[in-house]
Coordinates of C-alpha atoms and ligand atoms in Angstrom, one line a residue:
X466 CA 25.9 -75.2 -48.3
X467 CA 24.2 -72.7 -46.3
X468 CA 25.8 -74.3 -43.3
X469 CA 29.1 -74.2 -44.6
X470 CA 29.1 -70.3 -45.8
X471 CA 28.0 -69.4 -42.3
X472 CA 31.1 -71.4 -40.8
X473 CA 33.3 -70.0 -42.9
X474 CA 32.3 -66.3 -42.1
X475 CA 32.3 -67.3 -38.7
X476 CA 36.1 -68.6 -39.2
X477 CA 37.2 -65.2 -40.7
X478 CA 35.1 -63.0 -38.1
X479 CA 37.5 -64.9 -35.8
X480 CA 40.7 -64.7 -37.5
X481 CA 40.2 -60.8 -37.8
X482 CA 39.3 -60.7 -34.2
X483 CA 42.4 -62.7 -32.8
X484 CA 44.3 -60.7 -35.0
X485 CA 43.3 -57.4 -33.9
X486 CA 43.0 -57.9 -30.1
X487 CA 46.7 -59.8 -30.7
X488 CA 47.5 -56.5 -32.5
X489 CA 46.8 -54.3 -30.0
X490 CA 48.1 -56.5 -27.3
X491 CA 51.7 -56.1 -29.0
X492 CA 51.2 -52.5 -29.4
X493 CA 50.0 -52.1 -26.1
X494 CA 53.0 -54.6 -24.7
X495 CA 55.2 -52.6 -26.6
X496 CA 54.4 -49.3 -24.7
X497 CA 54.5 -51.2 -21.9
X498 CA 57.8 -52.2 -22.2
X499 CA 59.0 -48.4 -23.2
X500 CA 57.3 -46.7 -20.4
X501 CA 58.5 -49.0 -17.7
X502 CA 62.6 -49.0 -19.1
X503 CA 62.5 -44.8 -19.7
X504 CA 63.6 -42.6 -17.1
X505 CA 62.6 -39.7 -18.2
X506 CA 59.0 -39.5 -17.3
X507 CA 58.1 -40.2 -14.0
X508 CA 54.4 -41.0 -14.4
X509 CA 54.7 -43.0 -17.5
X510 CA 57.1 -45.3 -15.6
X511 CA 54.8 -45.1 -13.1
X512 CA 51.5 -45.6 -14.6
X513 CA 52.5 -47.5 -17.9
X514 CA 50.7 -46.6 -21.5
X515 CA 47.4 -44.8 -19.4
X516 CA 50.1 -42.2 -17.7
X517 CA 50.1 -41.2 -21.9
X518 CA 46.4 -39.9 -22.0
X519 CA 47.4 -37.0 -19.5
X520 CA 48.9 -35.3 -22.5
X521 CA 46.5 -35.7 -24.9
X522 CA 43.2 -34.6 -22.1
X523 CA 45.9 -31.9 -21.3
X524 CA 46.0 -31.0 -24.7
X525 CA 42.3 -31.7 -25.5
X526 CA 40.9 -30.1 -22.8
X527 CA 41.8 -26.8 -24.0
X528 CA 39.7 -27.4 -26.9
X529 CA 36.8 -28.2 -24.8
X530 CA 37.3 -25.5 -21.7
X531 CA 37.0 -23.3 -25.1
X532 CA 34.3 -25.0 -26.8
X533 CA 31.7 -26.2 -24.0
X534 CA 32.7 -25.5 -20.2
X535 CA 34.2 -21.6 -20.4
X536 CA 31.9 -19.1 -19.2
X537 CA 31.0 -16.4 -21.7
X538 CA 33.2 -13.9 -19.6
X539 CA 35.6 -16.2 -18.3
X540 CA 38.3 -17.3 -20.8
X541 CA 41.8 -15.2 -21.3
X542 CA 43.4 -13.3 -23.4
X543 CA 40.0 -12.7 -24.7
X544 CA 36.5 -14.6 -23.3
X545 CA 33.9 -15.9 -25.5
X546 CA 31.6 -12.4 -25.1
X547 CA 34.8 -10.0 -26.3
X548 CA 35.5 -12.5 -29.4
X549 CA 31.4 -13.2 -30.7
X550 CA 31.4 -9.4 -30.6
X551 CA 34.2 -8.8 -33.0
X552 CA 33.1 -11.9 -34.7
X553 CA 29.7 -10.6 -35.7
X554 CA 31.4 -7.0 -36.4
X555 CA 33.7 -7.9 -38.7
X556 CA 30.7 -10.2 -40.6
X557 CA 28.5 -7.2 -40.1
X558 CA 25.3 -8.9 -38.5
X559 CA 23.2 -7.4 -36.2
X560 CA 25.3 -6.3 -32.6
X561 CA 22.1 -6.3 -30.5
X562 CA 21.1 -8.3 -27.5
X563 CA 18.6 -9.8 -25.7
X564 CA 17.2 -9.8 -22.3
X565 CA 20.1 -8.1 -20.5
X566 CA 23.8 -7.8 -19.7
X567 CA 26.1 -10.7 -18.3
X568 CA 28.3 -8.6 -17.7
X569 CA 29.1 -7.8 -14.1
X570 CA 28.9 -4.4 -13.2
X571 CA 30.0 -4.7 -9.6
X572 CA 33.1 -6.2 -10.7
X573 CA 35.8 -3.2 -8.8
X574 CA 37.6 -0.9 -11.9
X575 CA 34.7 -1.2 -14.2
X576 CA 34.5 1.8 -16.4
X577 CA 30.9 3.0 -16.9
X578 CA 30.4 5.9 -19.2
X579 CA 27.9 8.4 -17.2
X580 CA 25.1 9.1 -20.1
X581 CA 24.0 12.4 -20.5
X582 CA 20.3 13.1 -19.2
X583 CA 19.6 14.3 -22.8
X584 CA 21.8 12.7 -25.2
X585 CA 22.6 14.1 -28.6
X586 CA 19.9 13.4 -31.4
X587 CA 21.4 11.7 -34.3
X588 CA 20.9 14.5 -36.6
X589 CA 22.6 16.6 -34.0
X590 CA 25.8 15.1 -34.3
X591 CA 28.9 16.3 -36.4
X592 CA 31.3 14.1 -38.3
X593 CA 34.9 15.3 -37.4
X594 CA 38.5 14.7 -38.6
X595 CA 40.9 12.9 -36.0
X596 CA 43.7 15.5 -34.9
X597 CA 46.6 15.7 -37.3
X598 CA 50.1 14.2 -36.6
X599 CA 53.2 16.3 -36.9
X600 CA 52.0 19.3 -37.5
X601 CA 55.8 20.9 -37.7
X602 CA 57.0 18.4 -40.5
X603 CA 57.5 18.6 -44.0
X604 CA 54.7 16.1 -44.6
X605 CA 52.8 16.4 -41.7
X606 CA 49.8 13.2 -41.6
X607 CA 45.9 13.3 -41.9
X608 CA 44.8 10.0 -40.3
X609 CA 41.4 9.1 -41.4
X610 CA 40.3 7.5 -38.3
X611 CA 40.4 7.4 -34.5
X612 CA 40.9 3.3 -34.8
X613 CA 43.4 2.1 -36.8
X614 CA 45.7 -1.2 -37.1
X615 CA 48.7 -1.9 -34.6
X616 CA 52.3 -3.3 -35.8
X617 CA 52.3 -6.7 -36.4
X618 CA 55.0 -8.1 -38.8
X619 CA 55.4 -9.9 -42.0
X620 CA 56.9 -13.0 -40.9
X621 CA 55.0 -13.1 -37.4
X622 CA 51.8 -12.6 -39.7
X623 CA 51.4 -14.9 -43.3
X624 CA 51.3 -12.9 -46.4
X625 CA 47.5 -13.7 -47.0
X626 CA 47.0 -12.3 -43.6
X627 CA 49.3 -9.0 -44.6
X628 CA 47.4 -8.8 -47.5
X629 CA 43.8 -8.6 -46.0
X630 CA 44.8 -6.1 -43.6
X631 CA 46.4 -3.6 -45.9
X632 CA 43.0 -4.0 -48.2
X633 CA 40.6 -4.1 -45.3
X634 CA 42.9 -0.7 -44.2
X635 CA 42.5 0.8 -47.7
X636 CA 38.4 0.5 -47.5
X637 CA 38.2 1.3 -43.8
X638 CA 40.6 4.1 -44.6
X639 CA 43.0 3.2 -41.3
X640 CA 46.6 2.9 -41.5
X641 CA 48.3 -0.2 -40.9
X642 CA 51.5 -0.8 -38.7
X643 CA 54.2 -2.9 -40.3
X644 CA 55.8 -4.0 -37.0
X645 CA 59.0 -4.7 -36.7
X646 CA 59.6 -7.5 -39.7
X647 CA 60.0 -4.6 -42.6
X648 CA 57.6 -3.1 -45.4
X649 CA 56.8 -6.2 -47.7
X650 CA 55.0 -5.6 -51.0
X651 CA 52.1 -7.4 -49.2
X652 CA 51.8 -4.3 -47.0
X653 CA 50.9 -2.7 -50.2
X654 CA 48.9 -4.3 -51.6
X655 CA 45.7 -2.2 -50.8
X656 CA 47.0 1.0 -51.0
X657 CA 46.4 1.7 -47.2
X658 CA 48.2 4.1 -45.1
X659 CA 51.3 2.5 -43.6
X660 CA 53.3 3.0 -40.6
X661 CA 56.9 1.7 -40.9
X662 CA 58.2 0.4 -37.6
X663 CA 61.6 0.6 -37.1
X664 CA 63.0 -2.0 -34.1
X665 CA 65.9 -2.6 -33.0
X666 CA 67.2 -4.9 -35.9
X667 CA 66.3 -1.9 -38.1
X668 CA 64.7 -5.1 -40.1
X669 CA 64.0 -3.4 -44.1
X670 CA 66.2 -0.4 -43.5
X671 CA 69.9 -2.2 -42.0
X672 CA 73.3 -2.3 -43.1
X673 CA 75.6 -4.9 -43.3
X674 CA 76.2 -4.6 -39.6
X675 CA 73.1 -4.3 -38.5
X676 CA 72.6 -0.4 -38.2
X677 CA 70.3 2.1 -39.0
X678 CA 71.1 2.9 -42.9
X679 CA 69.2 6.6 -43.3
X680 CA 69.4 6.3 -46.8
X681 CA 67.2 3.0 -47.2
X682 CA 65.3 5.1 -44.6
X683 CA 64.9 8.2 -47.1
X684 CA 64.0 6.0 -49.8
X685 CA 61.5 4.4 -48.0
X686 CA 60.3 8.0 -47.2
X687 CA 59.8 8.5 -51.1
X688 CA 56.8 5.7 -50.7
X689 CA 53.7 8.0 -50.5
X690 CA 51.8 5.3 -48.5
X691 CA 54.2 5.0 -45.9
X692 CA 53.2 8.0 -43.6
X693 CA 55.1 7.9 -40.4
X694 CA 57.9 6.3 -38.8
X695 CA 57.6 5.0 -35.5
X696 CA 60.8 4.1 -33.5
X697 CA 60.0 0.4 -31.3
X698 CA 61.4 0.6 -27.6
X699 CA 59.3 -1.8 -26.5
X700 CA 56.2 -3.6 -26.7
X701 CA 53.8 -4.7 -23.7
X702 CA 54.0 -8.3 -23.9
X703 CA 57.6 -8.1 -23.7
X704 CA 59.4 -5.4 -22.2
X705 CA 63.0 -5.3 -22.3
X706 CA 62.9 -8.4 -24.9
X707 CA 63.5 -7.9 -28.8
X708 CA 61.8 -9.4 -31.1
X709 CA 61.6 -13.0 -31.9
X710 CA 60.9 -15.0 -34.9
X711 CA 61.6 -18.8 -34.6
X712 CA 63.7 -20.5 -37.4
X713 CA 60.9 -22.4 -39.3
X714 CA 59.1 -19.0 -39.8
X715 CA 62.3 -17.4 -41.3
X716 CA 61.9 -18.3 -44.9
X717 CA 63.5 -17.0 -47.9
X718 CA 61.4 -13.8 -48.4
X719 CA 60.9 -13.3 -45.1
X720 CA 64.9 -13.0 -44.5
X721 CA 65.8 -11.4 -47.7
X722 CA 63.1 -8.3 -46.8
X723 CA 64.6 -8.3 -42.8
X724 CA 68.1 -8.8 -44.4
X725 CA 68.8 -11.4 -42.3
X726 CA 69.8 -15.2 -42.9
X727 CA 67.4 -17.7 -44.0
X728 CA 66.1 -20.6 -41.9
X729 CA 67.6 -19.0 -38.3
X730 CA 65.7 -17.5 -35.4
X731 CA 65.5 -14.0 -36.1
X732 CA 66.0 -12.2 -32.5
X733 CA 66.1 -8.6 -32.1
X734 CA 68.4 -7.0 -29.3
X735 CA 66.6 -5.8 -26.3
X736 CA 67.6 -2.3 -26.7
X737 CA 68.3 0.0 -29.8
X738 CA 72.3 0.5 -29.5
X739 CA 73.5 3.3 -28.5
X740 CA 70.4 4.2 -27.5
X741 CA 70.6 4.2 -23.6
X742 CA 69.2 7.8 -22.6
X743 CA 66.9 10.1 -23.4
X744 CA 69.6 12.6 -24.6
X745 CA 70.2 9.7 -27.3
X746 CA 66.6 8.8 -27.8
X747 CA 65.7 12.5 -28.9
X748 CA 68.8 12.8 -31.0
X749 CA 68.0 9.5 -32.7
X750 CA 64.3 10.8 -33.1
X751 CA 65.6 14.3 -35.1
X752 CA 67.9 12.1 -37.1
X753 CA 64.9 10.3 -38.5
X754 CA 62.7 13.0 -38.7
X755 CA 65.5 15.0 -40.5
X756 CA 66.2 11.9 -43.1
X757 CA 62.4 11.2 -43.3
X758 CA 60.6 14.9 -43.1
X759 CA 57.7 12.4 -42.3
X760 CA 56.1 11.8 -38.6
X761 CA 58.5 10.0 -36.2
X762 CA 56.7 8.6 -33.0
X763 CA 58.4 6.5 -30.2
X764 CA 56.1 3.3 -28.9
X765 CA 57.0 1.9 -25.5
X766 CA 55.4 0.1 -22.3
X767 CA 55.8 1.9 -19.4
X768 CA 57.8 1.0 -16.6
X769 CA 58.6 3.8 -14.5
X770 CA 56.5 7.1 -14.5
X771 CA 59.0 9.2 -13.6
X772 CA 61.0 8.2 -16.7
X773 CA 57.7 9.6 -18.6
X774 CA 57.7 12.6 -16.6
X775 CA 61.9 13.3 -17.0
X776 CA 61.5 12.9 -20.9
X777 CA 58.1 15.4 -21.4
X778 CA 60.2 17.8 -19.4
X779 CA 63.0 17.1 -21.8
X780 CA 60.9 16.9 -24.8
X781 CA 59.4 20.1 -23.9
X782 CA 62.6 22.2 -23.3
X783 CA 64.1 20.6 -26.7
X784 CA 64.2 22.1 -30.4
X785 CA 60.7 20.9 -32.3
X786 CA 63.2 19.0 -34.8
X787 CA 63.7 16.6 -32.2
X788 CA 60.0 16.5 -30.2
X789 CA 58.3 12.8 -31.0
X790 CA 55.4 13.7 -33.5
X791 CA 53.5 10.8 -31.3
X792 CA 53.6 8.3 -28.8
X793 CA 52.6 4.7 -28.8
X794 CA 51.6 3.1 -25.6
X795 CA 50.9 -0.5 -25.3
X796 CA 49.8 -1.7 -22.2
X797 CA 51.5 -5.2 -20.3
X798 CA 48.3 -6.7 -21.4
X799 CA 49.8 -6.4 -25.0
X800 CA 49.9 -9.3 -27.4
X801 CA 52.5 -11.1 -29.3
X802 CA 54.0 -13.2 -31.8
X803 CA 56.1 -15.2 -29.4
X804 CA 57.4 -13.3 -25.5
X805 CA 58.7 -15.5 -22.8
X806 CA 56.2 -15.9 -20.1
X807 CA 57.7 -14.0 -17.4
X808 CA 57.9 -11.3 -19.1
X809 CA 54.2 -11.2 -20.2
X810 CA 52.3 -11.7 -17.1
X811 CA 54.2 -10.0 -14.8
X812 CA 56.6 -6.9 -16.6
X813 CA 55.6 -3.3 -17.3
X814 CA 52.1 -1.4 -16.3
X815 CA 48.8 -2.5 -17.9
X816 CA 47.0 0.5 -19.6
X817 CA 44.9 1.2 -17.5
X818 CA 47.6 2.3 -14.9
X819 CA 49.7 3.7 -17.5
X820 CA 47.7 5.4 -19.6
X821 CA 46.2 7.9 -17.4
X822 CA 50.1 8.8 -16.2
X823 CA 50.8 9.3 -20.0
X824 CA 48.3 11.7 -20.9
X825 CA 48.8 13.5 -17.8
X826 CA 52.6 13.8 -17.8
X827 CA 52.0 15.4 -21.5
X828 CA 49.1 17.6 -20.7
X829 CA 51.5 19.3 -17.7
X830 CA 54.2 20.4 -20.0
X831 CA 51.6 21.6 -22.5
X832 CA 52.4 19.2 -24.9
X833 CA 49.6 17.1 -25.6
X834 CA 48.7 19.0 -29.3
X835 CA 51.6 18.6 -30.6
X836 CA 52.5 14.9 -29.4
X837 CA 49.6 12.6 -30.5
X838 CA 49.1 9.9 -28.0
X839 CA 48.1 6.5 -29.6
X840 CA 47.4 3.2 -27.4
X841 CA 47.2 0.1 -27.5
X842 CA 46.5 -3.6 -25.3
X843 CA 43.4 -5.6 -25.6
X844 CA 41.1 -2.9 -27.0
X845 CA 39.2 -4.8 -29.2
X846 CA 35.3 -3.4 -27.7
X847 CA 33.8 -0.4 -28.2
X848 CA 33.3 0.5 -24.6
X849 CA 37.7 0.2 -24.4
X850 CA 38.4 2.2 -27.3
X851 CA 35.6 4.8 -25.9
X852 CA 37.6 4.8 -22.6
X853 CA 41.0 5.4 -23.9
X854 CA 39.6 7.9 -26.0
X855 CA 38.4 9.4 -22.6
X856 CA 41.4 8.7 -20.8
X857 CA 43.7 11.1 -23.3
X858 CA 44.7 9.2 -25.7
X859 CA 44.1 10.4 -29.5
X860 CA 44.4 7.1 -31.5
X861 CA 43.4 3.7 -30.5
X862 CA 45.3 0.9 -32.3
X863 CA 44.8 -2.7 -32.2
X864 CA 46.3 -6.1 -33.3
X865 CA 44.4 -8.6 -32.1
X866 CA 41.0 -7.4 -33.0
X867 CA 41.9 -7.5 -36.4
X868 CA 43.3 -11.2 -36.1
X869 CA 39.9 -11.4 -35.0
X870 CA 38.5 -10.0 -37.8
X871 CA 40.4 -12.2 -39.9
X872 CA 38.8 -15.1 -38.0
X873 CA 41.5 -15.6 -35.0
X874 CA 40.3 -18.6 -33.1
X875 CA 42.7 -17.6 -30.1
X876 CA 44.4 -20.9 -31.1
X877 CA 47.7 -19.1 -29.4
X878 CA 50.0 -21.0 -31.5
X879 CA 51.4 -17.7 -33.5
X880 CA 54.8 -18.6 -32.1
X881 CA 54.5 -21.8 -34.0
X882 CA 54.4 -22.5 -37.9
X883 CA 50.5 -24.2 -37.3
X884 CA 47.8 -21.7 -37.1
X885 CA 44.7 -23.6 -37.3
X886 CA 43.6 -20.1 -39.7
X887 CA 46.5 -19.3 -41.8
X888 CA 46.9 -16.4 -40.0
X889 CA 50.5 -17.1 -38.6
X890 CA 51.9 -19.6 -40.4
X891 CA 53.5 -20.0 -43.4
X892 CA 52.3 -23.6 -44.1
X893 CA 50.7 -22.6 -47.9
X894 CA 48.0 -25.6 -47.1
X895 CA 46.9 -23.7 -43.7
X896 CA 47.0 -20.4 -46.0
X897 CA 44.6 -21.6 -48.3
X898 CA 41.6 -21.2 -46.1
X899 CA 42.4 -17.0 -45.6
X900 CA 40.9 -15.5 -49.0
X901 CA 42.5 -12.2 -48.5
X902 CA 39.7 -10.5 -50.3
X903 CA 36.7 -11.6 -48.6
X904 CA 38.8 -11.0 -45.5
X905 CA 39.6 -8.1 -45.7
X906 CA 35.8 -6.4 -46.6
X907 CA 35.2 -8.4 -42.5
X908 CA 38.4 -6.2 -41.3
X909 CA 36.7 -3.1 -42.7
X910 CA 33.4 -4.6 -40.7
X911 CA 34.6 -4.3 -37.5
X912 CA 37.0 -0.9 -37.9
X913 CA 33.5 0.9 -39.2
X914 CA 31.3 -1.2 -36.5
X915 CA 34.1 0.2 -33.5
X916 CA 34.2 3.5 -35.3
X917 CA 30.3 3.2 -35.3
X918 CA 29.1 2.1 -31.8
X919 CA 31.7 4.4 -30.3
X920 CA 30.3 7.4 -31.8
X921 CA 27.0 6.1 -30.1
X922 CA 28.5 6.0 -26.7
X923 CA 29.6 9.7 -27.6
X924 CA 26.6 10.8 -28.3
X925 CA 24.9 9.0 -25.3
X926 CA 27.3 11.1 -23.0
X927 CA 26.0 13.8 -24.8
X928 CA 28.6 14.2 -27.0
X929 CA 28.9 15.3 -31.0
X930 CA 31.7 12.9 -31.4
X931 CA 34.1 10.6 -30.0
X932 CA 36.5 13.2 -30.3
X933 CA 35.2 15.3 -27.6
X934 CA 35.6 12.6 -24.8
X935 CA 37.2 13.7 -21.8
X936 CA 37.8 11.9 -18.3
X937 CA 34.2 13.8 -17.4
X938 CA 32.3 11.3 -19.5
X939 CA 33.9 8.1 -17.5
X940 CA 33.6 6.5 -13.9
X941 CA 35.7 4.0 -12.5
X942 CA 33.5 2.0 -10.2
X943 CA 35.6 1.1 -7.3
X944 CA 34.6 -0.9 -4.3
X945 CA 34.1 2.0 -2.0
X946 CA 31.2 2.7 -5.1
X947 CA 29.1 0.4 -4.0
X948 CA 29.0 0.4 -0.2
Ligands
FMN843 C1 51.0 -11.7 -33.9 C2 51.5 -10.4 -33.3 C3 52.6 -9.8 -33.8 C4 53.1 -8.6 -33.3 N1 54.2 -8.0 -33.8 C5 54.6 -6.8 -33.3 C6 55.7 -6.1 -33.8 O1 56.3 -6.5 -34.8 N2 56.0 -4.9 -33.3 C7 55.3 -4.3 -32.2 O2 55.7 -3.2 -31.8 N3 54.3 -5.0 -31.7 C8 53.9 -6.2 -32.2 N4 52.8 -6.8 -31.7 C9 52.1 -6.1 -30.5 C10 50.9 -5.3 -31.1 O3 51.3 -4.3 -32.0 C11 50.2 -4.5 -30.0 O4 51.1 -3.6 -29.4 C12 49.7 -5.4 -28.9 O5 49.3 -6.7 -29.3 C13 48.5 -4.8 -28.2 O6 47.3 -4.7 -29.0 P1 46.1 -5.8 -28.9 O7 45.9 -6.0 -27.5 O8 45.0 -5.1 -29.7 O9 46.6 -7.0 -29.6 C14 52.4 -8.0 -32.2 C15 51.2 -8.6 -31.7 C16 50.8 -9.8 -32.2 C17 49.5 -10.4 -31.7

């Protein structure tokens, strides 16, 4: 009986066996087949069925460069050292560290912060206000901090992501940019400080034609939270390139607040129309400040530095009514939703180039109190916001800390609908892992934890606050440093 049971088993075993390996035989045939009758792919007809794997190691090795052979310091946008930090800000654990720095300080360019020989004592320092923005308008603004959140938009961001940052703004008391997709009640939410973006598609405030409507501008004006206008020429991961929402992100709400057809890519012109000098650009800028009485700034990547020479002197010998209340720089280094390639590595001057030229250009014509200079491209860390801060600029914005914050695993698939983190996409079951409330206490981590260890480089320099930096308080270590 026994005897019999076992032969029987053994029967089936080999059944399932043949049956299987005859399986995959047939699948593998079939591939076989396909691979060597296509013409499209030249190693698959080459290398039948293994010539496949190369996409999937191409596509898995990303997730192991990232995961166990990167350096610390090695990845881009942002290495391993940059993101644990913001990581362990925005969950506020301890920010200490052991044994030393990996990071190199021989490394040409470094900025190194020259400590004073007897720094401040901690209950020497004094709290201050940041600078106020628009002093000569109607409703001039009172920003309550130094670092504050840049534009992203509601359609490039989900609306649990929206959400979290407006609340996470409301406790860190920050504003928050809407970009360039229109003020959705998400941006509300928390009752932070907005900044409506206006871009070229004059998204949330267009006509039927696609203009500028300065009447939905007014009422938007009306909002008490929204606090300044800022006018989009360009943006440092795409310079000269609207923006660009692909179709599967351009759902119903999403089009009916941008007032633009559902279910099409939603592409802004590269240039505001109309809009081709500086003449135009400051006419345009009065125009909103007259229909807003609110804040109007200009944001832009810089190209050219004579352009941002020509325009201070024009800005200077113009009526206040049409002076910028602030500018926004973004540096080429600048993140996006979705840019085309060419134009993000190689267009436009990184911050550190540009920056400098900025804050120069507006200190010569004297007009550095009245125009507020706000910046922006990959200053996630302390010790970058600490050296903007020394390098002119008044406000420090950023976008991709926040995504951070809100648990960003650099995934850099925001230009598709599938972000691993809900983040940028508006798949509800990939949304379901962002709680917007618990998020948004980490994005209020890591604004007060910059805020926070900034103020400590201050006051190692010697400094009451971070708003007394100056150029004095930074080095740039260049080769000829070292020799
Ligand atoms: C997902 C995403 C969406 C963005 N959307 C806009 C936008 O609508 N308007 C804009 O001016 N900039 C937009 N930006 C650029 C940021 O506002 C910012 O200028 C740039 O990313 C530099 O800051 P960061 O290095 O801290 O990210 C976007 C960036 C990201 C990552």
């Amino acid at each position: 009986m026994l005897h019999e049971y076992t032969l029987f088993s053994l029967s089936l075993l080999a059944i399932l066996f043949t049956t299987i390996v005859g399986g995959l035989a047939i699948v593998v045939l079939y591939f076989y087949i396909r691979d060597v009758t296509q013409t499209q792919h030249a190693i698959r007809r080459n290398y039948p069925v293994i010539g496949r794997f190369r996409n999937v190691f191409e596509h898995l090795g990303t997730f192991f460069r990232q995961y166990f052979y990167a350096m610390d310091r090695e990845e881009l946008p942002f290495n391993r050292a940059q993101r644990v930090w913001v990581y362990r800000a925005a969950k506020n654990l301890s920010l200490s560290n052991a044994f030393g720095s990996t990071h190199d300080l021989r490394q040409p360019n470094t900025p190194v912060f020259l400590n004073a020989p007897y720094p401040m004592l901690e209950d020497e320092c004094v709290e201050a206000r940041p600078p106020l923005i628009g002093p000569h308008c109607a409703q001039p603004y009172q920003p309550g901090s130094f670092f504050n959140i840049s534009g992203m938009s509601y359609g490039a961001l989900s609306h649990v992501a929206v959400t979290a940052l407006s609340q996470g703004a409301a406790r860190a008391k920050c504003w928050f940019n809407t970009g360039e997709g229109g003020l959705s009640p998400y941006h509300l939410k928390g009752d932070c400080d907005v900044v409506f973006q206006i871009g070229t598609a004059y998204y949330g405030v267009r006509d039927d034609q696609g203009r500028l409507d300065f009447d939905k501008l007014s009422a938007l004006a009306e909002r008490p939270q929204v606090k300044m206008f800022e006018i989009k020429l360009s943006q440092g991961a795409k310079p000269g390139k609207g923006g660009i929402l692909p179709a599967d992100k351009v759902k119903g709400e999403i089009a009916s607040i941008r007032g633009i057809p559902e279910g099409q890519a939603s592409v802004s012109p590269n240039r505001h129309r109309g809009i081709n000098d500086d003449a135009a650009l400051l006419n345009l800028i009065g125009q909103v400040k007259a229909s807003t009485g609110k804040p109007v700034g200009i944001k832009f990547v810089l190209g050219d530095e004579q352009w941002i020479r020509g325009l201070c002197a024009r800005i200077a010998s113009s009526p206040v009514e049409m002076r910028p209340d602030f500018i926004t720089l973004d540096g080429a280094e600048g993140g996006t939703g979705a840019a085309p390639q060419p134009l993000m590595d190689f267009v436009g001057l990184p911050l550190h180039v540009s920056l400098p030229m900025v804050a120069s250009a507006l200190r010569d014509h004297q007009l550095n109190e009245d125009i507020r200079l706000i910046c922006s491209g990959k200053l996630i860390a302390p010790s970058a916001v600490a050296w903007a801060l020394c390098s002119g600029a008044d406000f420090v914005v950023s976008a991709r800390g926040f995504m951070f914050a809100l648990g960003c695993i650099q995934a850099m698939q925001c230009n598709k609908n599938t972000c691993p983190t809900g983040i940028t996409t508006h798949e509800a079951k990939l949304q379901k892992g962002l709680d917007p409330t618990y998020k948004s206490v980490r994005v209020a981590h890591y604004h007060d934890n910059i805020v926070k260890s900034v103020e400590m480089i201050a006051h190692s320099c010697g400094l009451q606050n971070a708003y007394a930096f100056s150029r004095d308080n930074v080095k740039i270590l260049s080769t000829q440093t070292h020799q």
